[in-house]
Amino acid sequence: MKYKVDFLVIGSGLAGLQFALKASRKGKVLIVTKAGIDEGSTKYAQGGIAAVLSDEDSFQKHIEDTLISGDGLCNRAVVEMVVREAPDKIRELIKMGVEFDKNSRGELDLSREGGHSEHRILHHKDITGQNIEVTLAKRVRENKNIEVWEQTFAIDLLTQHHLGRLVKRWHTDIACYGAYILNLQSCEVDTVLAKITVVATGGVGNLYQTTTNPLVATGDGIAMVYRAKGIIENMEFVQFHPTSLYHPGERPSFLITEALRGFGAVLRTADGKKFMHKYDERGCLAPRDIVARAIDNEMKIRGDDYVYLDATRLDAKELVSRFPNIHNKCLSIGIDMRKDMLPVIPAAHYLCGGVRVDKNSRSSIHRLYAIGETSSTGLHGANRLASNSLLEAVVFADHAAEDALAHLEEYSWQEDIPEWDYEGTSHPEEMILVTQSYKELQMIMSNYVGIVRSNLRLQRALTRLGIIYNETEALYKKSVLSRKLCELRNLINVGYLVIKMAQARHESRGLHYNIDYPEKNEQ
Ligand code: FAD
Ligand code: SIN
């Protein structure tokens, strides 16, 4: 079937929902999302959202902290824009019904995380993301101009290519006319024609064996834009969160928020020794790349499977009241954080790069915006500062919506786009082939393209990936489509981009560390 909408939004995390709410003022919006509306990284965000809201703090300090963390690759103008707009965005979220904790004086309670020189993280206990996601999803459900299709999977963007026209790579005249959308229940593919399309599909954590990201984070938007010949950048900067709960067999890994370290918890090796002071004078609150590499190093030196995060010396009552979600999770596996140290390991957490966009979140493809974790805005540079990501999603979703509304009238639907061609795709795929390749891919990325890289490991990863790529493309061409097969294909595209961009960077900077180029290049 063919459908026509003003705005097609792919993804229903903070970025997608915020855009939809804003754009619905002047147009009809369709949100497609591959699981339930609230499933995505947003729902799992614990620590909170950063903004300058206290007298001790200043825009300048938040800007500097972000630039320092980004290790020379942030776009200063973007950092300034986001930091200065943050307080207003927080007030808007509160107006929409989002709740942030207050202290005993009735003021917003601000916590602190790694790399921040001040307390500036607004939070809702340790379930900030859930509160944001549920509140915005409710607003979307109430909105008559927004339709939501759950369990629907965007397969590919529609461009001139689908009209049989040749499009050269990085061609500046590419335009997006919507997307092919797979209904995961009927297995039929609909053609959604849109005047403006927005990719808000989140991150890529499932490239790795250990990740904090939910199962939906498979880089679909980035892979789609790449296949449509849009510009992708900074993919080598994959952020590993230092502290996910070590609990073998559990996927995704449960996050232990950095705010717990901000609250006073300290890292120790298995024999109880503190070690972070050996790596950075900021100790346990050094930026994430430094803490994750330090943990990785200690585990390798000692042959341990994890290190400990020790909160046992903190006030037990305050601890449980501030971190109830973590406390309950740990109790469920027999760990009482008031008395027991928490076993933790680094886990793939966030992608700093993605679809290159400008200040209004426009991609290099006309009529196509990218927002949230899928985009590369210039805010994070080589390493994202904690709790700057929800902020980025909300700021850029607003900019994108304003820009899109200003240009909507210029576009019409591209009626000539053909419907999905089912020709030759009748074989039921063998699921075992897909799941096996998925595991192989995660093994390759974890072993060779993880926290510490080398030229040899990257080359080995590329060679191994090539085999899975060829096998999967062959399978894709003849199989009945499934979510798993499409996700595998997307992850392979995204893994390729991570490896190639890691190989192209002949230095170590931020989250990218290559033992063959341990120094940072002069800029
Ligand atoms: P998401 O919220 O991930 O939403 C992506 C959406 O796209 C989902 O609805 C998904 O189903 C949909 N989708 C994907 N592919 C397709 C497809 N092919 N077709 C249709 N739909 C698709 N950041 C902070 O700033 N502060 C924090 O405290 C914080 N804590 C975090 C804790 C955890 C455990 C995790 C995983 C991340 C955390 N982050 C935090 C990062 C932050 O949550 C994310 O970067 C942010 O929520 C991303 O929002 P998004 O809207 O871009 O994507
Ligand atoms: C955390 O709570 O530690 C995660 C914060 C983030 O990813 O920004």
Coordinates of C-alpha atoms and ligand atoms in Angstrom, one line a residue:
M1 CA 0.0 0.0 0.0
K2 CA 1.0 3.6 -0.5
Y3 CA 0.5 6.2 2.2
K4 CA 1.1 9.9 2.1
V5 CA 2.1 12.1 5.1
D6 CA 3.7 15.5 5.7
F7 CA 6.3 14.2 8.1
L8 CA 7.6 10.6 8.5
V9 CA 9.4 10.1 11.7
I10 CA 11.4 6.9 12.1
G11 CA 11.9 6.1 15.8
S12 CA 10.0 7.0 19.0
G13 CA 12.7 7.8 21.5
L14 CA 13.1 11.3 23.0
A15 CA 14.3 12.7 19.6
G16 CA 11.5 11.3 17.5
L17 CA 8.7 12.1 20.0
Q18 CA 9.9 15.7 20.6
F19 CA 10.1 16.3 16.8
A20 CA 6.7 14.9 16.2
L21 CA 5.1 17.0 18.9
K22 CA 6.6 20.2 17.5
A23 CA 5.9 19.4 13.9
S24 CA 2.3 18.4 14.5
R25 CA 1.5 22.1 14.9
K26 CA 1.3 22.5 11.2
G27 CA 1.3 19.1 9.6
K28 CA 0.3 15.4 9.8
V29 CA 3.0 13.2 11.4
L30 CA 3.4 9.5 11.1
I31 CA 5.8 7.9 13.6
V32 CA 7.0 4.4 12.7
T33 CA 8.7 2.4 15.4
K34 CA 9.9 -1.2 15.3
A35 CA 8.9 -2.3 18.8
G36 CA 6.5 -0.7 21.3
I37 CA 6.4 3.1 21.4
D38 CA 8.5 3.4 24.5
E39 CA 11.2 0.9 23.6
G40 CA 14.6 2.6 23.0
S41 CA 17.6 3.9 24.9
T42 CA 15.7 6.9 26.2
K43 CA 13.6 4.7 28.5
Y44 CA 16.7 3.3 30.1
A45 CA 18.5 6.6 30.8
Q46 CA 19.4 6.8 34.4
G47 CA 21.7 9.6 35.3
G48 CA 19.7 12.5 33.8
I49 CA 20.0 15.6 31.6
A50 CA 22.6 18.3 31.9
A51 CA 21.8 22.0 32.2
V52 CA 23.1 25.1 33.9
L53 CA 20.6 25.9 36.6
S54 CA 22.5 26.9 39.7
D55 CA 24.2 30.1 40.7
E56 CA 27.5 28.4 41.3
D57 CA 27.4 27.1 37.7
S58 CA 27.8 29.0 34.4
F59 CA 27.3 28.4 30.7
Q60 CA 31.1 28.9 30.3
K61 CA 31.8 25.9 32.7
H62 CA 29.4 23.6 30.9
I63 CA 30.8 24.6 27.6
E64 CA 34.4 24.0 28.7
D65 CA 33.6 20.6 30.3
T66 CA 31.9 19.5 27.0
L67 CA 34.9 20.8 24.9
I68 CA 37.5 19.1 27.2
S69 CA 35.6 15.8 27.1
G70 CA 35.3 16.0 23.3
D71 CA 39.1 16.1 23.1
G72 CA 39.5 18.7 20.3
L73 CA 36.8 17.6 17.9
C74 CA 33.7 19.4 19.2
N75 CA 32.2 22.2 17.1
R76 CA 32.4 25.1 19.5
A77 CA 29.5 27.0 18.0
V78 CA 27.2 23.9 18.4
V79 CA 28.4 23.4 22.0
E80 CA 27.6 27.0 22.9
M81 CA 24.2 26.8 21.2
V82 CA 23.2 23.6 23.0
V83 CA 24.4 24.7 26.5
R84 CA 22.8 28.1 26.3
E85 CA 19.4 26.6 25.1
A86 CA 19.4 23.9 27.8
P87 CA 17.6 25.7 30.6
D88 CA 14.7 26.6 28.3
K89 CA 14.4 23.1 27.0
I90 CA 14.3 21.8 30.6
R91 CA 11.5 24.3 31.4
E92 CA 9.6 23.1 28.4
L93 CA 9.9 19.4 29.4
I94 CA 8.6 20.3 32.9
K95 CA 5.7 22.1 31.3
M96 CA 4.9 18.9 29.3
G97 CA 4.8 17.0 32.6
V98 CA 8.3 15.6 33.0
E99 CA 9.2 15.5 36.7
F100 CA 12.7 16.1 38.0
D101 CA 13.6 15.5 41.7
K102 CA 13.8 18.4 44.1
N103 CA 15.9 18.8 47.3
S104 CA 14.6 19.6 50.8
R105 CA 14.6 23.3 49.9
G106 CA 12.2 22.7 47.0
E107 CA 14.9 23.5 44.4
L108 CA 15.8 21.1 41.5
D109 CA 18.2 18.5 42.8
L110 CA 21.4 18.6 40.7
S111 CA 23.8 15.6 40.7
R112 CA 27.3 15.4 39.3
E113 CA 28.8 12.9 36.8
G114 CA 32.3 12.3 35.3
G115 CA 33.8 15.2 33.4
H116 CA 31.4 17.8 34.9
S117 CA 33.0 20.5 37.1
E118 CA 29.7 21.3 38.8
H119 CA 26.5 19.6 39.9
R120 CA 24.2 20.1 36.9
I121 CA 22.4 16.9 36.2
L122 CA 18.6 16.9 36.5
H123 CA 17.2 13.6 37.3
H124 CA 14.1 11.6 38.3
K125 CA 15.6 9.2 40.9
D126 CA 17.6 6.8 38.7
I127 CA 14.9 6.4 36.1
T128 CA 15.1 9.8 34.4
G129 CA 14.6 8.4 30.9
Q130 CA 11.6 6.4 31.7
N131 CA 9.8 9.5 33.1
I132 CA 10.7 11.5 30.0
E133 CA 9.7 8.7 27.5
V134 CA 6.4 7.9 29.2
T135 CA 5.4 11.5 29.5
L136 CA 6.2 12.4 25.9
A137 CA 4.6 9.2 24.6
K138 CA 1.4 10.2 26.4
R139 CA 1.4 13.6 24.8
V140 CA 1.9 12.0 21.4
R141 CA -1.0 9.6 22.0
E142 CA -3.2 12.6 22.8
N143 CA -2.3 14.5 19.7
K144 CA -4.7 14.1 16.8
N145 CA -2.1 15.1 14.2
I146 CA 0.2 12.3 15.1
E147 CA -0.3 8.7 14.1
V148 CA 1.9 6.0 15.5
W149 CA 2.6 2.6 13.8
E150 CA 4.2 0.2 16.3
Q151 CA 6.0 -3.0 15.3
T152 CA 6.9 -1.5 11.9
F153 CA 10.4 -1.5 10.6
A154 CA 11.9 1.1 8.2
I155 CA 13.9 -0.9 5.7
D156 CA 15.2 1.8 3.3
L157 CA 14.9 5.4 2.5
L158 CA 13.3 6.4 -0.9
T159 CA 15.5 8.5 -3.2
Q160 CA 16.0 9.1 -6.9
H161 CA 17.6 5.6 -6.9
H162 CA 14.1 4.2 -6.6
L163 CA 13.0 6.1 -9.7
G164 CA 15.8 4.4 -11.7
R165 CA 18.1 7.4 -11.7
L166 CA 21.8 7.1 -11.1
V167 CA 23.0 8.7 -7.9
K168 CA 26.7 9.2 -7.4
R169 CA 28.2 8.8 -4.0
W170 CA 28.1 12.1 -2.0
H171 CA 26.1 13.6 -4.8
T172 CA 24.6 16.8 -3.5
D173 CA 21.3 16.5 -5.3
I174 CA 20.0 13.4 -3.5
A175 CA 16.5 13.9 -2.0
C176 CA 14.5 11.7 0.3
Y177 CA 10.8 10.9 -0.5
G178 CA 9.9 8.7 2.5
A179 CA 10.7 5.1 3.2
Y180 CA 9.8 1.4 2.7
I181 CA 8.2 0.2 5.9
L182 CA 7.9 -3.4 6.9
N183 CA 4.9 -4.4 8.9
L184 CA 6.3 -6.9 11.3
Q185 CA 3.0 -8.6 11.9
S186 CA 1.7 -9.0 8.3
C187 CA 5.3 -9.1 6.8
E188 CA 4.0 -6.7 4.1
V189 CA 6.0 -3.7 2.9
D190 CA 4.2 -0.3 2.7
T191 CA 5.5 2.7 0.7
V192 CA 5.3 5.8 2.9
L193 CA 5.7 8.9 0.8
A194 CA 6.6 12.0 2.9
K195 CA 7.4 15.6 2.2
I196 CA 10.0 15.4 5.0
T197 CA 11.6 12.4 6.6
V198 CA 13.3 12.2 10.0
V199 CA 15.6 9.5 11.1
A200 CA 15.6 9.1 14.9
T201 CA 16.6 5.5 15.2
G202 CA 19.1 5.7 18.2
G203 CA 22.5 4.0 18.6
V204 CA 24.4 0.9 17.6
G205 CA 25.2 -0.8 20.9
N206 CA 24.3 -4.2 19.6
L207 CA 27.4 -4.3 17.5
Y208 CA 29.1 -5.5 20.6
Q209 CA 28.7 -8.5 22.9
T210 CA 28.3 -6.4 26.0
T211 CA 26.1 -3.3 25.8
T212 CA 23.8 -1.2 27.9
N213 CA 21.6 -0.5 24.8
P214 CA 18.3 -2.3 24.3
L215 CA 17.9 -4.8 21.5
V216 CA 16.4 -2.1 19.1
A217 CA 19.8 -0.3 18.9
T218 CA 21.1 -1.7 15.7
G219 CA 22.2 1.4 13.8
D220 CA 19.3 1.1 11.2
G221 CA 19.1 4.8 10.5
I222 CA 22.8 5.2 9.9
A223 CA 22.9 2.2 7.6
M224 CA 19.8 3.5 5.7
V225 CA 21.4 6.9 5.2
Y226 CA 24.7 5.3 4.2
R227 CA 23.0 3.1 1.6
A228 CA 21.2 6.2 0.3
K229 CA 24.6 7.8 -0.1
G230 CA 24.3 10.4 2.7
I231 CA 27.4 11.6 4.7
I232 CA 28.3 9.6 7.8
E233 CA 31.1 10.7 10.1
N234 CA 33.0 10.1 13.4
M235 CA 31.9 6.4 13.6
E236 CA 35.2 5.4 15.3
F237 CA 34.1 7.1 18.5
V238 CA 32.1 4.4 20.2
Q239 CA 31.7 5.2 23.9
F240 CA 32.0 2.4 26.4
H241 CA 30.3 3.1 29.7
P242 CA 32.8 2.2 32.5
T243 CA 30.3 0.6 34.8
S244 CA 27.7 -1.9 33.7
L245 CA 26.7 -4.7 36.1
Y246 CA 28.7 -7.8 35.6
H247 CA 26.0 -10.5 35.3
P248 CA 27.0 -13.0 32.6
G249 CA 24.2 -14.0 30.2
E250 CA 22.1 -10.9 30.7
R251 CA 21.6 -8.8 27.6
P252 CA 21.4 -5.8 27.6
S253 CA 23.8 -5.2 30.5
F254 CA 22.2 -3.3 33.3
L255 CA 23.8 0.2 33.7
I256 CA 25.2 1.4 37.0
T257 CA 24.9 5.1 36.6
E258 CA 27.9 7.4 36.8
A259 CA 25.8 9.4 39.2
L260 CA 26.6 6.7 41.8
R261 CA 30.3 7.7 41.5
G262 CA 29.2 11.3 41.6
F263 CA 27.5 10.4 44.9
G264 CA 30.7 9.0 46.3
A265 CA 31.0 5.3 45.2
V266 CA 34.6 4.3 44.3
L267 CA 36.2 1.8 41.9
R268 CA 38.3 -1.0 43.4
T269 CA 40.1 -4.0 42.0
A270 CA 39.0 -7.5 43.1
D271 CA 41.4 -7.3 46.1
G272 CA 39.8 -4.1 47.2
K273 CA 42.5 -1.6 46.1
K274 CA 41.5 1.8 44.6
F275 CA 43.2 2.4 41.2
M276 CA 41.8 5.4 39.4
H277 CA 44.3 7.8 40.9
K278 CA 47.0 6.0 38.9
Y279 CA 45.3 7.0 35.7
D280 CA 43.9 10.5 36.3
E281 CA 43.9 13.1 39.0
R282 CA 40.1 13.4 38.8
G283 CA 40.0 9.7 40.0
C284 CA 36.7 8.0 39.6
L285 CA 35.1 11.1 38.1
A286 CA 37.5 11.4 35.2
P287 CA 35.8 11.4 31.7
R288 CA 34.4 8.1 30.6
D289 CA 37.1 7.2 28.0
I290 CA 39.8 7.4 30.7
V291 CA 37.8 5.4 33.3
A292 CA 36.8 2.7 30.8
R293 CA 40.4 2.2 29.6
A294 CA 41.7 2.1 33.1
I295 CA 39.2 -0.6 34.1
D296 CA 40.0 -2.5 30.9
N297 CA 43.7 -2.3 31.7
E298 CA 43.3 -3.4 35.3
M299 CA 41.2 -6.4 34.3
K300 CA 43.8 -7.4 31.7
I301 CA 46.8 -7.0 34.1
R302 CA 45.1 -9.0 36.8
G303 CA 43.2 -11.4 34.6
D304 CA 39.9 -10.5 36.4
D305 CA 36.5 -10.6 34.8
Y306 CA 35.4 -7.4 36.5
V307 CA 36.3 -4.7 39.0
Y308 CA 34.2 -3.5 41.9
L309 CA 32.2 -0.4 42.5
D310 CA 32.0 0.2 46.2
A311 CA 29.1 2.2 47.7
T312 CA 29.2 0.4 51.1
R313 CA 30.6 3.4 52.9
L314 CA 27.9 5.8 51.8
D315 CA 24.8 6.6 53.9
A316 CA 22.6 3.5 53.3
K317 CA 19.3 5.3 53.6
E318 CA 20.2 8.1 51.2
L319 CA 21.7 5.6 48.8
V320 CA 18.6 3.6 48.5
S321 CA 16.3 6.6 48.3
R322 CA 18.4 8.1 45.4
F323 CA 19.1 4.9 43.5
P324 CA 16.0 2.7 44.1
N325 CA 16.1 1.1 40.6
I326 CA 19.8 0.0 40.9
H327 CA 19.2 -1.2 44.5
N328 CA 16.2 -3.3 43.4
K329 CA 18.0 -4.7 40.4
C330 CA 21.0 -5.7 42.5
L331 CA 18.9 -7.3 45.2
S332 CA 17.1 -9.4 42.5
I333 CA 20.5 -11.1 41.8
G334 CA 21.5 -11.4 45.4
I335 CA 23.6 -8.2 45.8
D336 CA 22.8 -5.7 48.5
M337 CA 24.7 -2.5 47.6
R338 CA 24.5 -1.2 51.1
K339 CA 26.8 -4.1 52.2
D340 CA 28.2 -5.7 49.0
M341 CA 30.5 -4.2 46.4
L342 CA 29.0 -4.3 42.8
P343 CA 30.9 -6.2 40.2
V344 CA 31.1 -4.0 37.1
I345 CA 32.6 -4.0 33.5
P346 CA 32.7 -1.5 30.7
A347 CA 29.9 -1.9 28.0
A348 CA 29.3 -0.3 24.6
H349 CA 26.9 2.5 25.5
Y350 CA 26.8 5.4 23.0
L351 CA 27.8 6.4 19.5
C352 CA 29.3 9.9 19.2
G353 CA 29.3 9.9 15.4
G354 CA 26.6 9.1 12.9
V355 CA 24.7 11.0 10.2
R356 CA 26.4 14.3 9.7
V357 CA 23.9 17.2 10.2
D358 CA 24.0 21.0 10.5
K359 CA 22.7 23.1 13.3
N360 CA 19.1 22.4 12.2
S361 CA 19.7 18.7 12.0
R362 CA 19.6 18.7 8.2
S363 CA 21.5 15.8 6.7
S364 CA 23.4 15.9 3.4
I365 CA 20.3 14.5 1.7
H366 CA 17.5 17.0 0.9
R367 CA 14.3 16.6 2.8
L368 CA 16.0 14.3 5.3
Y369 CA 16.8 15.2 8.9
A370 CA 18.6 13.1 11.5
I371 CA 18.2 13.7 15.2
G372 CA 19.2 12.1 18.5
E373 CA 21.9 9.5 18.8
T374 CA 21.7 8.6 15.1
S375 CA 23.1 12.1 14.2
S376 CA 26.5 13.6 14.4
T377 CA 25.9 17.2 15.4
G378 CA 29.4 18.3 16.5
L379 CA 28.4 18.5 20.2
H380 CA 30.3 15.4 21.4
G381 CA 33.5 15.4 19.3
A382 CA 35.7 12.5 20.2
N383 CA 33.9 11.7 23.5
R384 CA 30.5 12.6 24.8
L385 CA 30.2 14.3 28.2
A386 CA 27.8 12.4 30.5
S387 CA 24.1 13.4 30.3
N388 CA 24.7 15.6 27.2
S389 CA 22.9 13.2 25.0
L390 CA 19.3 13.6 26.1
L391 CA 20.0 17.3 26.0
E392 CA 21.2 17.0 22.4
A393 CA 18.2 15.0 21.4
V394 CA 15.7 17.6 22.7
V395 CA 17.6 20.7 21.4
F396 CA 18.1 19.3 17.9
A397 CA 14.6 17.9 17.6
D398 CA 13.3 21.4 18.2
H399 CA 15.7 23.0 15.7
A400 CA 14.8 20.3 13.1
A401 CA 11.0 20.8 13.6
E402 CA 11.3 24.6 13.2
D403 CA 13.3 24.3 10.1
A404 CA 11.1 21.5 8.7
L405 CA 8.0 23.6 9.3
A406 CA 9.5 26.6 7.6
H407 CA 10.2 24.5 4.4
L408 CA 7.2 22.1 4.3
E409 CA 5.3 24.1 1.7
E410 CA 8.2 23.8 -0.8
Y411 CA 7.8 20.0 -1.1
S412 CA 5.2 17.7 -2.7
W413 CA 4.9 13.9 -2.7
Q414 CA 7.0 12.0 -5.2
E415 CA 4.2 9.9 -6.6
D416 CA 6.3 7.9 -9.1
I417 CA 8.1 5.9 -6.5
P418 CA 7.4 2.2 -7.2
E419 CA 6.0 -0.1 -4.6
W420 CA 8.3 -2.7 -2.9
D421 CA 9.4 -5.4 -5.3
Y422 CA 8.9 -8.9 -3.7
E423 CA 10.4 -10.6 -6.8
G424 CA 12.7 -13.5 -5.8
T425 CA 12.3 -13.0 -2.1
S426 CA 10.2 -16.0 -1.3
H427 CA 12.6 -18.3 0.5
P428 CA 12.0 -18.5 4.2
E429 CA 15.3 -17.6 5.7
E430 CA 17.1 -20.0 8.0
M431 CA 17.1 -18.1 11.3
I432 CA 20.1 -20.0 12.5
L433 CA 22.2 -18.5 9.8
V434 CA 21.1 -15.0 10.8
T435 CA 21.6 -15.5 14.6
Q436 CA 25.0 -17.2 14.0
S437 CA 26.2 -14.3 11.8
Y438 CA 24.9 -11.8 14.4
K439 CA 27.0 -13.4 17.1
E440 CA 30.1 -13.6 14.9
L441 CA 29.7 -9.9 14.1
Q442 CA 29.5 -9.0 17.8
M443 CA 32.6 -11.2 18.5
I444 CA 34.6 -9.5 15.8
M445 CA 33.7 -6.0 16.9
S446 CA 34.3 -6.8 20.6
N447 CA 37.6 -8.6 20.1
Y448 CA 39.1 -6.3 17.5
V449 CA 37.3 -3.0 17.5
G450 CA 36.7 -2.4 21.2
I451 CA 38.2 -0.1 23.8
V452 CA 41.8 -0.7 22.7
R453 CA 42.5 -1.1 19.0
S454 CA 45.6 -1.9 16.8
N455 CA 46.2 -1.8 13.0
L456 CA 46.4 -5.6 12.9
R457 CA 43.1 -6.1 14.9
L458 CA 41.3 -3.6 12.7
Q459 CA 42.5 -5.3 9.5
R460 CA 41.5 -8.7 10.8
A461 CA 38.0 -7.3 11.7
L462 CA 37.6 -5.9 8.2
T463 CA 38.5 -9.2 6.6
R464 CA 36.2 -11.3 8.8
L465 CA 33.4 -8.8 8.3
G466 CA 33.7 -9.1 4.5
I467 CA 32.8 -12.7 4.7
I468 CA 29.7 -12.1 6.8
Y469 CA 28.7 -9.2 4.5
N470 CA 28.8 -11.3 1.4
E471 CA 26.8 -14.1 3.0
T472 CA 24.2 -11.8 4.4
E473 CA 23.7 -9.8 1.2
A474 CA 23.1 -13.1 -0.6
L475 CA 20.6 -14.2 2.0
Y476 CA 18.8 -10.8 2.0
K477 CA 18.3 -10.9 -1.8
K478 CA 16.4 -14.2 -1.7
S479 CA 14.7 -14.3 1.7
V480 CA 11.4 -13.2 3.1
L481 CA 12.2 -10.2 5.1
S482 CA 12.4 -10.3 8.9
R483 CA 13.4 -7.8 11.5
K484 CA 16.5 -9.9 12.5
L485 CA 17.8 -10.2 9.0
C486 CA 17.3 -6.4 8.3
E487 CA 19.0 -5.6 11.6
L488 CA 22.0 -7.9 10.8
R489 CA 22.4 -6.2 7.4
N490 CA 22.3 -2.8 9.0
L491 CA 24.8 -3.7 11.8
I492 CA 27.2 -5.1 9.2
N493 CA 27.0 -1.7 7.3
V494 CA 27.6 0.2 10.5
G495 CA 30.4 -2.1 11.7
Y496 CA 32.1 -1.5 8.4
L497 CA 31.9 2.2 8.9
V498 CA 33.3 2.0 12.4
I499 CA 36.3 -0.1 11.2
K500 CA 37.0 2.0 8.2
M501 CA 36.9 5.3 10.1
A502 CA 39.0 3.8 12.9
Q503 CA 41.6 2.7 10.3
A504 CA 41.6 6.2 8.8
R505 CA 42.4 7.9 12.1
H506 CA 46.2 7.7 12.6
E507 CA 46.2 8.9 16.2
S508 CA 44.6 8.1 19.6
R509 CA 42.0 10.7 20.6
G510 CA 39.0 10.6 22.9
L511 CA 37.3 7.2 22.6
H512 CA 39.5 6.0 19.8
Y513 CA 42.7 4.4 21.1
N514 CA 45.1 2.6 18.8
I515 CA 48.3 1.2 20.2
D516 CA 50.1 1.7 16.9
Y517 CA 49.3 5.4 17.1
P518 CA 49.2 6.1 20.9
E519 CA 49.7 9.9 20.5
K520 CA 47.3 12.6 19.6
N521 CA 48.1 14.5 16.3
E522 CA 48.6 18.3 16.5
Q523 CA 45.5 20.1 15.1
Ligands
FAD1 P1 16.2 6.0 21.2 O1 15.6 6.5 22.5 O2 17.2 4.8 21.3 O3 15.0 5.6 20.2 C1 15.3 5.0 19.0 C2 14.0 4.6 18.4 O4 14.1 4.2 17.1 C3 13.3 3.5 19.1 O5 11.9 3.8 19.2 C4 13.5 2.3 18.2 O6 12.6 1.3 18.3 C5 13.4 3.0 16.8 N1 14.0 2.3 15.7 C6 15.3 2.0 15.5 N2 15.4 1.4 14.3 C7 14.2 1.5 13.6 C8 13.7 1.0 12.4 N3 14.5 0.5 11.5 N4 12.4 1.2 12.1 C9 11.6 1.8 13.0 N5 12.0 2.2 14.2 C10 13.3 2.0 14.5 N6 22.0 10.0 28.0 C11 21.9 11.0 28.8 O7 22.0 12.2 28.4 N7 21.7 10.8 30.1 C12 21.6 9.6 30.7 O8 21.4 9.5 31.9 C13 21.7 8.5 29.9 N8 21.6 7.2 30.4 C14 21.6 6.2 29.5 C15 21.4 4.9 30.1 C16 21.4 3.8 29.2 C17 21.2 2.4 29.8 C18 21.5 4.0 27.8 C19 21.4 2.8 26.9 C20 21.7 5.2 27.3 C21 21.8 6.3 28.2 N9 21.9 7.6 27.7 C22 21.9 8.7 28.5 C23 22.0 7.9 26.2 C24 20.6 8.3 25.8 O9 19.6 7.6 26.5 C25 20.4 8.1 24.3 O10 21.4 8.5 23.5 C26 19.1 8.8 23.9 O11 18.0 8.4 24.7 C27 18.8 8.5 22.4 O12 17.5 9.0 22.1 P2 17.0 8.7 20.6 O13 15.6 9.3 20.6 O14 18.0 9.2 19.7 O15 17.0 7.1 20.4
SIN2 C1 24.8 7.3 33.4 O1 23.8 7.5 34.1 O2 25.9 7.0 33.9 C2 24.7 7.4 31.9 C3 24.7 8.9 31.6 C4 24.9 9.1 30.2 O3 25.1 8.1 29.4 O4 24.9 10.2 29.8

